[in-house]
Coordinates of C-alpha atoms in Angstrom, one line a residue:
Chain A
M269 CA 0.0 0.0 0.0
S270 CA 1.4 3.4 -0.9
E271 CA 2.3 6.2 1.5
A272 CA -0.4 8.4 0.0
V273 CA -3.1 6.0 1.0
E274 CA -1.8 5.5 4.6
H275 CA -1.2 9.2 5.3
T276 CA -3.6 11.5 7.1
I277 CA -3.3 15.2 7.5
R278 CA -2.5 16.8 10.9
M279 CA -4.0 20.2 10.3
S280 CA -7.2 21.1 8.6
L281 CA -7.4 23.7 5.8
G282 CA -8.6 26.3 8.3
E283 CA -5.8 25.5 10.8
T284 CA -3.1 25.6 8.1
I285 CA -4.4 29.0 6.8
A286 CA -4.5 30.4 10.3
F287 CA -0.9 29.1 11.0
L288 CA 0.4 30.7 7.7
N289 CA -1.3 34.0 8.4
R290 CA 0.3 34.1 11.9
E291 CA 3.8 32.8 11.2
F292 CA 4.3 33.6 7.6
P293 CA 2.8 37.1 6.9
Q294 CA 5.3 37.9 4.2
M295 CA 3.4 35.5 1.9
Q296 CA 0.8 38.3 1.7
A297 CA 3.1 41.3 1.6
G298 CA 1.7 43.7 -0.9
G299 CA -1.8 42.3 -0.7
R300 CA -3.6 39.0 -0.2
H301 CA -2.9 37.3 -3.6
Y302 CA -1.9 33.7 -2.6
H303 CA -4.8 31.6 -1.4
L304 CA -4.5 28.1 0.1
E305 CA -7.6 26.3 -1.3
A306 CA -7.2 22.7 -0.2
V307 CA -5.0 20.4 1.9
G308 CA -5.1 16.6 1.8
P309 CA -3.0 13.5 2.4
L310 CA 0.4 14.5 0.8
S311 CA -1.2 17.3 -1.2
A312 CA -2.2 21.0 -1.2
R313 CA -3.7 23.4 -3.7
M314 CA -2.7 27.1 -3.8
R315 CA -4.1 29.8 -6.0
L316 CA -2.5 33.0 -7.2
D317 CA -5.0 35.8 -8.0
H318 CA -4.8 37.8 -11.1
H319 CA -3.0 41.1 -10.1
E320 CA -1.1 43.7 -12.1
R321 CA 1.8 43.4 -9.8
H322 CA 2.6 39.8 -11.0
L323 CA 2.5 40.7 -14.7
R324 CA 5.2 41.0 -17.3
P325 CA 5.1 42.8 -20.7
G326 CA 2.5 41.1 -22.9
G327 CA 0.3 40.4 -19.9
T328 CA 1.9 37.2 -18.8
V329 CA 2.4 36.2 -15.1
S330 CA 6.1 36.7 -14.0
G331 CA 8.5 33.8 -13.3
P332 CA 9.2 35.0 -9.8
A333 CA 5.4 35.1 -9.0
M334 CA 5.1 31.4 -10.2
M335 CA 8.2 30.4 -8.3
A336 CA 6.8 31.9 -5.1
L337 CA 3.5 30.1 -5.7
A338 CA 5.2 26.7 -6.0
D339 CA 7.3 27.2 -2.9
Y340 CA 4.3 28.3 -0.9
A341 CA 2.2 25.4 -2.1
L342 CA 4.9 22.9 -1.1
Y343 CA 5.4 24.5 2.3
A344 CA 1.7 24.4 3.0
A345 CA 1.4 20.7 2.0
I346 CA 4.3 19.8 4.4
L347 CA 2.8 21.9 7.2
A348 CA -0.7 20.4 6.9
N349 CA 0.8 16.9 6.8
L350 CA 3.4 17.3 9.5
G351 CA 1.6 19.6 11.9
P352 CA 2.5 23.0 13.3
V353 CA 5.5 21.8 15.2
A354 CA 8.5 22.9 13.1
L355 CA 9.9 24.8 10.2
A356 CA 10.8 23.1 7.0
V357 CA 13.7 24.7 5.1
T358 CA 13.8 24.8 1.3
T359 CA 17.0 23.1 0.0
N360 CA 16.3 22.7 -3.7
L361 CA 13.8 24.0 -6.2
N362 CA 13.7 23.2 -9.9
F363 CA 11.4 24.9 -12.4
N364 CA 10.6 24.0 -16.0
F365 CA 8.7 26.9 -17.6
L366 CA 6.5 25.3 -20.3
R367 CA 4.2 27.9 -21.8
R368 CA 3.5 31.6 -21.3
P369 CA 0.6 31.9 -19.0
G370 CA -2.1 34.4 -19.8
A371 CA -3.0 37.4 -17.6
G372 CA -5.4 35.5 -15.3
G373 CA -4.8 33.7 -12.0
L374 CA -2.9 30.4 -11.6
V375 CA -3.4 27.2 -9.7
A376 CA -0.7 25.1 -8.1
E377 CA -1.6 21.5 -7.3
C378 CA 1.2 20.2 -5.0
R379 CA 1.8 16.5 -4.4
L380 CA 4.4 15.3 -1.9
L381 CA 6.4 12.4 -3.4
K382 CA 8.2 11.7 -0.2
L383 CA 7.6 12.8 3.4
G384 CA 10.5 11.2 5.3
R385 CA 11.9 12.0 8.7
R386 CA 14.6 14.3 7.4
L387 CA 13.5 15.3 3.9
A388 CA 10.3 16.1 2.1
V389 CA 10.1 16.2 -1.7
G390 CA 7.2 17.3 -3.8
E391 CA 6.1 18.3 -7.3
V392 CA 3.9 21.2 -8.4
P393 CA 2.2 21.4 -11.7
I394 CA 1.0 25.0 -12.3
T395 CA -1.9 25.6 -14.7
A396 CA -4.4 28.3 -15.6
P397 CA -7.8 27.6 -13.9
G398 CA -9.8 25.1 -16.1
S399 CA -6.9 24.3 -18.4
A400 CA -5.0 21.0 -18.6
D401 CA -1.9 22.4 -20.1
M402 CA 0.8 23.2 -17.5
V403 CA 2.5 26.6 -17.7
C404 CA 5.2 25.5 -15.2
H405 CA 6.3 22.3 -13.5
A406 CA 8.3 22.6 -10.2
T407 CA 9.9 20.1 -7.9
G408 CA 11.2 21.0 -4.4
T409 CA 13.1 19.5 -1.5
Y410 CA 12.7 20.6 2.1
A411 CA 14.9 19.7 5.1
L412 CA 12.8 18.8 8.1
P413 CA 14.0 19.7 11.6
P414 CA 14.6 16.8 14.0
Q415 CA 11.4 16.0 15.8
Chain B
M277 CA -8.7 20.8 -25.2
S278 CA -5.3 19.8 -23.9
E279 CA -2.3 18.8 -26.1
A280 CA -2.4 15.3 -24.7
V281 CA -5.8 14.7 -26.1
E282 CA -5.0 16.2 -29.5
H283 CA -1.7 14.5 -30.1
T284 CA -1.2 11.2 -32.0
I285 CA 2.0 9.2 -32.2
R286 CA 4.0 9.0 -35.5
M287 CA 5.7 5.7 -34.8
S288 CA 4.2 2.5 -33.3
L289 CA 5.9 0.7 -30.5
G290 CA 7.5 -1.8 -33.0
E291 CA 8.8 1.0 -35.2
T292 CA 10.2 2.9 -32.3
I293 CA 12.0 -0.2 -30.9
A294 CA 13.4 -1.0 -34.4
F295 CA 14.7 2.6 -34.8
L296 CA 16.3 2.5 -31.3
N297 CA 18.0 -0.8 -32.1
R298 CA 19.4 0.5 -35.3
E299 CA 20.4 4.1 -34.4
F300 CA 21.1 3.8 -30.7
P301 CA 22.8 0.4 -30.1
Q302 CA 24.7 1.9 -27.1
M303 CA 21.5 1.7 -25.1
Q304 CA 22.0 -2.1 -25.0
A305 CA 25.8 -2.1 -24.5
G306 CA 26.6 -4.9 -22.0
G307 CA 23.3 -6.7 -22.6
R308 CA 19.7 -6.1 -23.4
H309 CA 18.5 -4.6 -20.1
Y310 CA 16.4 -1.6 -21.2
H311 CA 13.1 -2.5 -22.8
L312 CA 10.6 -0.1 -24.3
E313 CA 7.2 -1.5 -23.3
A314 CA 4.7 1.1 -24.6
V315 CA 4.4 4.4 -26.5
G316 CA 1.4 6.6 -26.6
P317 CA 0.4 10.3 -27.2
L318 CA 3.0 12.2 -25.3
S319 CA 4.0 9.1 -23.3
A320 CA 6.3 6.1 -23.2
R321 CA 7.0 3.3 -20.7
M322 CA 10.6 1.8 -20.4
R323 CA 11.6 -1.1 -18.1
L324 CA 15.0 -1.8 -16.7
D325 CA 15.6 -5.5 -16.0
H326 CA 17.1 -6.7 -12.8
H327 CA 20.8 -7.3 -13.5
E328 CA 23.8 -7.5 -11.2
R329 CA 25.6 -4.9 -13.2
H330 CA 23.2 -2.2 -12.1
L331 CA 23.4 -3.0 -8.4
R332 CA 25.1 -1.2 -5.5
P333 CA 26.2 -2.4 -2.1
G334 CA 23.1 -3.5 -0.3
G335 CA 21.4 -4.8 -3.5
T336 CA 20.0 -1.4 -4.6
V337 CA 19.8 -0.3 -8.2
S338 CA 22.5 2.4 -8.9
G339 CA 21.8 6.0 -9.5
P340 CA 23.5 6.0 -13.0
A341 CA 21.3 3.1 -14.1
M342 CA 18.2 5.0 -13.1
M343 CA 19.4 8.2 -14.7
A344 CA 20.0 6.3 -18.0
L345 CA 16.6 4.7 -17.7
A346 CA 14.9 8.2 -17.4
D347 CA 16.9 9.6 -20.3
Y348 CA 16.1 6.7 -22.6
A349 CA 12.4 6.8 -21.7
L350 CA 12.2 10.5 -22.5
Y351 CA 14.1 10.0 -25.7
A352 CA 11.8 7.2 -26.8
A353 CA 8.6 9.2 -26.0
I354 CA 9.9 12.1 -28.1
L355 CA 10.9 9.8 -31.0
A356 CA 7.5 8.0 -31.1
N357 CA 5.7 11.3 -31.0
L358 CA 7.8 13.3 -33.5
G359 CA 8.7 10.5 -35.9
P360 CA 12.1 9.2 -37.1
V361 CA 13.2 12.4 -38.7
A362 CA 15.6 13.9 -36.3
L363 CA 17.8 13.8 -33.3
A364 CA 16.7 15.4 -30.0
V365 CA 19.6 16.6 -27.8
T366 CA 19.3 16.5 -24.0
T367 CA 19.9 19.9 -22.5
N368 CA 18.8 19.5 -18.9
L369 CA 18.0 16.6 -16.6
N370 CA 17.0 16.9 -13.0
F371 CA 16.7 13.9 -10.6
N372 CA 15.2 13.6 -7.1
F373 CA 16.1 10.3 -5.6
L374 CA 13.3 9.4 -3.1
R375 CA 13.8 5.9 -1.8
R376 CA 16.3 3.1 -2.1
P377 CA 15.0 0.7 -4.7
G378 CA 15.2 -3.0 -4.0
A379 CA 17.1 -5.4 -6.1
G380 CA 14.4 -6.0 -8.8
G381 CA 13.7 -4.3 -12.1
L382 CA 12.3 -0.7 -12.4
V383 CA 9.7 0.9 -14.6
A384 CA 9.8 4.5 -15.9
E385 CA 6.5 6.0 -17.0
C386 CA 7.4 9.0 -19.1
R387 CA 5.0 11.9 -19.8
L388 CA 5.8 14.8 -22.1
L389 CA 4.6 18.0 -20.6
K390 CA 5.5 20.0 -23.7
L391 CA 6.3 19.1 -27.2
G392 CA 7.0 22.4 -28.9
R393 CA 8.8 23.2 -32.2
R394 CA 12.1 23.8 -30.5
L395 CA 11.9 22.2 -27.0
A396 CA 10.4 19.1 -25.5
V397 CA 10.0 18.7 -21.7
G398 CA 8.9 15.6 -19.8
E399 CA 8.7 14.0 -16.4
V400 CA 9.5 10.5 -15.5
P401 CA 8.4 8.8 -12.3
I402 CA 10.4 5.6 -11.6
T403 CA 8.8 2.9 -9.5
A404 CA 9.4 -0.8 -8.7
P405 CA 6.9 -2.9 -10.7
G406 CA 3.6 -3.1 -8.9
S407 CA 4.5 -0.4 -6.4
A408 CA 2.9 3.1 -6.2
D409 CA 5.9 4.7 -4.3
M410 CA 8.4 6.4 -6.5
V411 CA 12.1 5.6 -6.1
C412 CA 13.1 8.5 -8.3
H413 CA 11.4 11.4 -10.1
A414 CA 13.1 12.9 -13.1
T415 CA 12.4 15.9 -15.4
G416 CA 14.2 16.5 -18.7
T417 CA 14.5 19.0 -21.5
Y418 CA 15.5 18.2 -25.1
A419 CA 16.3 20.6 -27.9
L420 CA 14.6 19.6 -31.1
P421 CA 16.4 20.2 -34.5
P422 CA 14.8 22.6 -37.0
Q423 CA 12.3 20.6 -39.1
Chain C
M180 CA 40.7 29.5 -26.8
S181 CA 37.6 29.6 -24.7
E182 CA 34.3 31.4 -25.6
A183 CA 34.8 33.6 -22.6
V184 CA 38.0 35.1 -24.0
E185 CA 36.6 35.6 -27.5
H186 CA 33.3 37.2 -26.5
T187 CA 32.7 40.9 -26.3
I188 CA 29.6 42.6 -24.9
R189 CA 27.1 44.4 -27.2
M190 CA 25.7 46.8 -24.7
S191 CA 27.5 48.8 -22.0
L192 CA 26.3 48.8 -18.4
G193 CA 24.5 52.1 -18.9
E194 CA 22.8 50.8 -22.0
T195 CA 21.7 47.6 -20.4
I196 CA 20.3 49.5 -17.3
A197 CA 18.4 51.9 -19.6
F198 CA 17.0 49.0 -21.6
L199 CA 15.8 47.2 -18.4
N200 CA 14.2 50.3 -17.0
R201 CA 12.3 50.9 -20.3
E202 CA 11.3 47.3 -21.2
F203 CA 11.2 45.6 -17.9
P204 CA 9.8 48.0 -15.3
Q205 CA 8.3 45.1 -13.3
M206 CA 11.7 44.4 -12.0
Q207 CA 11.4 47.5 -9.9
A208 CA 7.8 47.1 -8.8
G209 CA 7.5 48.1 -5.2
G210 CA 10.7 50.1 -5.2
R211 CA 14.1 50.1 -6.8
H212 CA 15.8 47.2 -5.0
Y213 CA 17.5 45.3 -7.8
H214 CA 20.6 47.0 -9.1
L215 CA 22.7 45.9 -12.1
E216 CA 26.3 46.7 -11.0
A217 CA 28.4 45.3 -13.8
V218 CA 28.3 43.6 -17.2
G219 CA 31.1 41.9 -19.0
P220 CA 31.9 39.1 -21.5
L221 CA 29.5 36.3 -20.5
S222 CA 28.9 37.9 -17.1
A223 CA 26.9 40.3 -15.0
R224 CA 26.6 41.3 -11.4
M225 CA 23.3 42.2 -9.8
R226 CA 22.7 43.4 -6.2
L227 CA 19.6 43.1 -4.1
D228 CA 19.3 45.9 -1.5
H229 CA 18.4 45.2 2.0
H230 CA 14.6 45.9 2.4
E231 CA 12.0 44.7 4.9
R232 CA 9.8 43.5 2.0
H233 CA 12.3 40.7 1.1
L234 CA 12.7 39.4 4.7
R235 CA 11.3 36.3 6.4
P236 CA 10.9 35.5 10.1
G237 CA 14.3 35.6 11.7
G238 CA 15.4 38.4 9.4
T239 CA 16.5 36.2 6.5
V240 CA 16.1 37.2 2.9
S241 CA 13.2 35.2 1.3
G242 CA 13.6 32.4 -1.2
P243 CA 11.5 34.2 -3.9
A244 CA 13.5 37.4 -3.6
M245 CA 16.7 35.3 -4.2
M246 CA 15.1 33.5 -7.1
A247 CA 14.1 36.7 -8.7
L248 CA 17.6 38.1 -8.2
A249 CA 19.2 35.1 -10.0
D250 CA 16.7 35.3 -12.9
Y251 CA 17.2 39.0 -13.4
A252 CA 21.0 38.6 -13.3
L253 CA 21.0 35.9 -15.9
Y254 CA 18.6 38.0 -18.1
A255 CA 20.8 41.0 -17.8
A256 CA 24.0 39.0 -18.8
I257 CA 22.3 37.6 -21.9
L258 CA 21.0 41.0 -22.8
A259 CA 24.3 42.8 -22.5
N260 CA 26.0 40.0 -24.5
L261 CA 23.4 39.6 -27.2
G262 CA 22.3 43.2 -27.6
P263 CA 18.9 44.8 -27.4
V264 CA 17.4 42.8 -30.3
A265 CA 15.3 40.2 -28.7
L266 CA 13.6 38.6 -25.8
A267 CA 15.1 35.6 -24.1
V268 CA 12.6 33.3 -22.4
T269 CA 13.4 31.4 -19.2
T270 CA 12.9 27.6 -19.7
N271 CA 14.6 26.1 -16.6
L272 CA 15.8 27.4 -13.3
N273 CA 17.4 25.3 -10.6
F274 CA 18.2 26.5 -7.1
N275 CA 20.2 25.1 -4.3
F276 CA 19.7 27.0 -1.0
L277 CA 22.9 26.6 1.0
R278 CA 22.8 28.8 4.1
R279 CA 20.3 31.2 5.6
P280 CA 21.4 34.7 4.5
G281 CA 21.4 37.4 7.1
A282 CA 19.2 40.5 6.9
G283 CA 21.6 42.6 4.6
G284 CA 21.7 42.8 0.9
L285 CA 22.8 40.1 -1.5
V286 CA 25.1 40.0 -4.6
A287 CA 24.5 37.7 -7.6
E288 CA 27.6 37.1 -9.8
C289 CA 26.3 35.6 -13.0
R290 CA 28.4 33.7 -15.5
L291 CA 27.1 32.4 -18.8
L292 CA 28.4 28.8 -19.4
K293 CA 27.0 28.8 -22.9
L294 CA 25.7 31.4 -25.3
G295 CA 24.6 29.5 -28.3
R296 CA 22.3 30.4 -31.2
R297 CA 19.2 28.9 -29.6
L298 CA 20.0 28.5 -25.9
A299 CA 21.9 30.3 -23.2
V300 CA 22.9 28.6 -19.9
G301 CA 24.4 30.3 -16.9
E302 CA 25.2 29.9 -13.3
V303 CA 24.7 32.4 -10.4
P304 CA 26.3 32.1 -7.0
I305 CA 24.6 34.4 -4.5
T306 CA 26.6 35.7 -1.5
A307 CA 26.3 38.3 1.1
P308 CA 28.5 41.3 0.2
G309 CA 32.1 40.6 1.3
S310 CA 31.5 36.9 2.1
A311 CA 32.9 33.9 0.2
D312 CA 30.2 31.5 1.4
M313 CA 27.3 31.1 -1.0
V314 CA 23.8 31.4 0.4
C315 CA 22.3 30.1 -2.9
H316 CA 23.6 28.6 -6.2
A317 CA 21.3 28.8 -9.2
T318 CA 21.6 27.6 -12.8
G319 CA 19.3 28.8 -15.6
T320 CA 18.5 28.1 -19.3
Y321 CA 17.0 30.6 -21.7
A322 CA 15.6 30.0 -25.1
L323 CA 16.8 32.7 -27.6
P324 CA 14.6 33.8 -30.4
P325 CA 15.6 33.2 -34.0
Q326 CA 17.8 36.1 -35.1
Chain D
M149 CA 36.8 33.4 6.7
S150 CA 35.2 31.0 4.3
E151 CA 34.5 27.3 4.9
A152 CA 36.9 26.4 2.1
V153 CA 39.8 28.0 3.9
E154 CA 39.1 26.4 7.2
H155 CA 38.4 22.9 6.0
T156 CA 41.0 20.1 5.8
I157 CA 40.6 16.7 4.3
R158 CA 40.3 13.6 6.5
M159 CA 41.5 11.0 3.9
S160 CA 44.4 11.4 1.5
L161 CA 44.0 10.6 -2.2
G162 CA 45.5 7.1 -1.7
E163 CA 43.2 6.4 1.2
T164 CA 40.1 7.6 -0.7
I165 CA 41.0 5.5 -3.8
A166 CA 41.5 2.4 -1.6
F167 CA 38.2 3.0 0.1
L168 CA 36.3 3.4 -3.2
N169 CA 38.0 0.2 -4.6
R170 CA 36.9 -1.8 -1.5
E171 CA 33.5 -0.4 -0.8
F172 CA 32.3 0.8 -4.2
P173 CA 33.6 -1.7 -6.8
Q174 CA 30.6 -1.1 -9.1
M175 CA 32.2 2.2 -10.1
Q176 CA 34.7 0.1 -12.1
A177 CA 32.2 -2.5 -13.5
G178 CA 33.2 -3.2 -17.1
G179 CA 36.7 -1.9 -16.7
R180 CA 38.7 0.7 -14.8
H181 CA 37.5 3.9 -16.6
Y182 CA 36.8 6.3 -13.7
H183 CA 40.0 7.6 -12.0
L184 CA 40.1 9.8 -8.9
E185 CA 43.0 12.2 -9.6
A186 CA 43.0 14.6 -6.7
V187 CA 41.2 15.4 -3.5
G188 CA 41.5 18.6 -1.5
P189 CA 39.6 20.8 1.0
L190 CA 36.0 20.7 -0.3
S191 CA 37.2 19.5 -3.7
A192 CA 38.0 16.4 -5.9
R193 CA 39.0 15.8 -9.5
M194 CA 37.8 12.7 -11.3
R195 CA 38.7 11.6 -14.9
L196 CA 36.8 9.4 -17.3
D197 CA 39.0 7.6 -19.8
H198 CA 38.2 7.5 -23.4
H199 CA 36.5 4.1 -24.1
E200 CA 34.2 2.9 -26.8
R201 CA 31.7 1.8 -24.3
H202 CA 30.9 5.4 -23.3
L203 CA 30.4 6.7 -26.8
R204 CA 27.3 7.6 -28.8
P205 CA 26.7 7.9 -32.5
G206 CA 29.0 10.6 -33.9
G207 CA 31.7 9.7 -31.4
T208 CA 30.4 11.8 -28.5
V209 CA 30.6 10.7 -24.8
S210 CA 27.1 9.5 -23.6
G211 CA 25.0 11.5 -21.2
P212 CA 24.8 8.6 -18.7
A213 CA 28.6 8.3 -18.6
M214 CA 28.9 12.0 -17.8
M215 CA 26.2 11.8 -15.2
A216 CA 28.0 8.9 -13.5
L217 CA 31.2 10.8 -13.6
A218 CA 29.7 13.8 -11.8
D219 CA 28.0 11.6 -9.2
Y220 CA 31.3 9.7 -8.5
A221 CA 33.3 12.9 -8.2
L222 CA 30.9 14.4 -5.7
Y223 CA 30.8 11.2 -3.7
A224 CA 34.6 11.1 -3.6
A225 CA 34.9 14.8 -2.5
I226 CA 32.4 14.1 0.4
L227 CA 34.3 11.0 1.4
A228 CA 37.7 12.6 1.4
N229 CA 36.4 15.5 3.4
L230 CA 34.2 13.6 5.9
G231 CA 36.3 10.5 6.4
P232 CA 35.5 6.8 5.9
V233 CA 32.8 6.7 8.5
A234 CA 29.6 6.8 6.7
L235 CA 27.5 6.6 3.5
A236 CA 26.3 9.7 1.8
V237 CA 23.1 9.2 -0.1
T238 CA 22.4 11.2 -3.3
T239 CA 19.1 13.1 -3.0
N240 CA 19.2 15.4 -6.0
L241 CA 21.3 15.8 -9.2
N242 CA 20.8 18.4 -11.8
F243 CA 22.6 18.4 -15.2
N244 CA 23.0 21.1 -17.9
F245 CA 24.4 19.6 -21.0
L246 CA 26.2 22.5 -22.8
R247 CA 28.2 21.1 -25.8
R248 CA 28.7 17.8 -27.4
P249 CA 32.0 16.4 -26.1
G250 CA 34.5 14.9 -28.5
A251 CA 35.5 11.3 -28.4
G252 CA 38.3 11.7 -25.8
G253 CA 38.3 11.5 -22.0
L254 CA 36.6 14.0 -19.7
V255 CA 37.6 15.7 -16.4
A256 CA 35.2 16.5 -13.6
E257 CA 36.4 19.2 -11.2
C258 CA 34.1 19.0 -8.1
R259 CA 33.7 21.7 -5.5
L260 CA 31.6 21.3 -2.4
L261 CA 29.5 24.5 -1.9
K262 CA 28.3 23.3 1.5
L263 CA 29.3 20.5 3.8
G264 CA 26.9 20.7 6.7
R265 CA 25.9 18.2 9.4
R266 CA 23.0 16.8 7.4
L267 CA 23.5 17.8 3.8
A268 CA 26.4 18.3 1.4
V269 CA 25.9 20.2 -1.9
G270 CA 28.5 20.5 -4.7
E271 CA 28.9 21.6 -8.3
V272 CA 30.8 19.8 -11.0
P273 CA 32.0 21.4 -14.2
I274 CA 33.0 18.7 -16.8
T275 CA 35.4 19.7 -19.5
A276 CA 37.6 17.9 -22.1
P277 CA 41.2 17.8 -20.8
G278 CA 43.0 21.1 -21.6
S279 CA 39.8 22.9 -22.7
A280 CA 38.1 25.8 -20.8
D281 CA 34.7 25.2 -22.3
M282 CA 32.4 23.1 -20.2
V283 CA 30.5 20.2 -21.9
C284 CA 28.3 19.7 -18.8
H285 CA 27.6 21.4 -15.5
A286 CA 26.2 19.4 -12.7
T287 CA 25.0 20.2 -9.1
G288 CA 24.2 17.5 -6.5
T289 CA 22.9 17.2 -3.0
Y290 CA 23.7 14.3 -0.6
A291 CA 22.1 13.4 2.7
L292 CA 24.7 12.7 5.3
P293 CA 24.0 10.0 8.0
P294 CA 23.8 11.1 11.6
Q295 CA 27.3 10.9 13.1

């Protein structure tokens, strides 16, 4: 049986959002644009609102805004699945930019591929809402503090 | 409608295997251990046989054997989907090693995330046969020659 | 003889800064924090000012601020070396986060490892000013438009 | 003062080679093609001999042979700098393939960017002997066992 089936979350969506708002206010610096929409066993979904601040010439969402979205989604998935005990530290992020996104919002569907004692690894496809074509695919590794 | 739905392969499984045997014999240097099992729209499945040559101390499959498996699977998926016209050149490969595999064979399920005019990008989860837990997750980018 | 020795820049530091200010104003959204300090054959140096907006709990510079710094530095190096003709598109970025930076500014020393007709690849060590220890190491690939 | 200046190796070149021969014989499966040439503070140099087995059509060294070279060089650098106590486990490898190498040997100059208690991170430029142009640039992360 796979880890995904066995695993259960330790914080609800509401608890994870409250924790992020309290401990991680920088995520919303400049306005409330990043929204955690769902958490589940080894998963989380984060949405980036359409906002002029994230745009590039031609009306496309900027690379740094997408990179932040992927990092936040991975962090939220780890938090919901490990509980509010400790800080995960990003050690590696890899991004493949696939298509220019349009000017609307974006959705990051994060899946944790591994949630070990010392490292968590996940992947994050980013799409426009309602589209199946990825605009970006990210993978990330996080060091977990000793429990 | 997504690219995956629209796309159709240009070479069958048998044609792709014959092309690889003819043009890419190094894949089977030291014995026939890498087997292309399936090709489809934007996808391919490659299997690595259990063989002592690919093992590490403790009976685990070596990192280089897994890296070769991912590269071959991506190359085969591009070939089947573009046709036998041209050589794709690997420009980037990223690997996250998630769990130590056991001593058996491994299966790489490749999915192309983008098949553009100039670049193809794909991801490759590698698992033990019959297991849902990945031992390795790879992403790769290939430069496509001008048509 | 290596490419680095042969290559000469096509835009001066002042010309590159003027181009970025005109064509890429989003880089300075929220204030003028990213400063191009030098361009050279296959190289560029970009500085991120200390600013509360880029900080995380504990006073460390945020991952997304460092990722943006690396992306901008690579883009500026390509621009100075190719000239103002065309837009490079980021296709891959990989980040290894090595140490927590302090609360001060950061310096990105970009070096282009390849400047081909179709792809440019570079690496970016990021350090605190005056320190030899990297806080982050990035590599990036950019697709170059047909000339 | 930087880590590189402070650090001293814990095994000499001869000791590291002897350890690799004893504990890691798979590196030389199919012949003695990978040669550790030097170890130093946070560094190691590994050479891949010219051999038909590593070639691809057109006489270029294969991607998997280069990937193995980078992984072995990083592993040797960690071993020489940590001592023979424990096994490092590869968690991430990223490769940018820059130019087609010719048919000769290749040299990997590994530098450790971080050697922490739990993680080691390094970069590996790969060149042809006597050339300044990289054919491949790799970065890798290794989990270190609790001491």
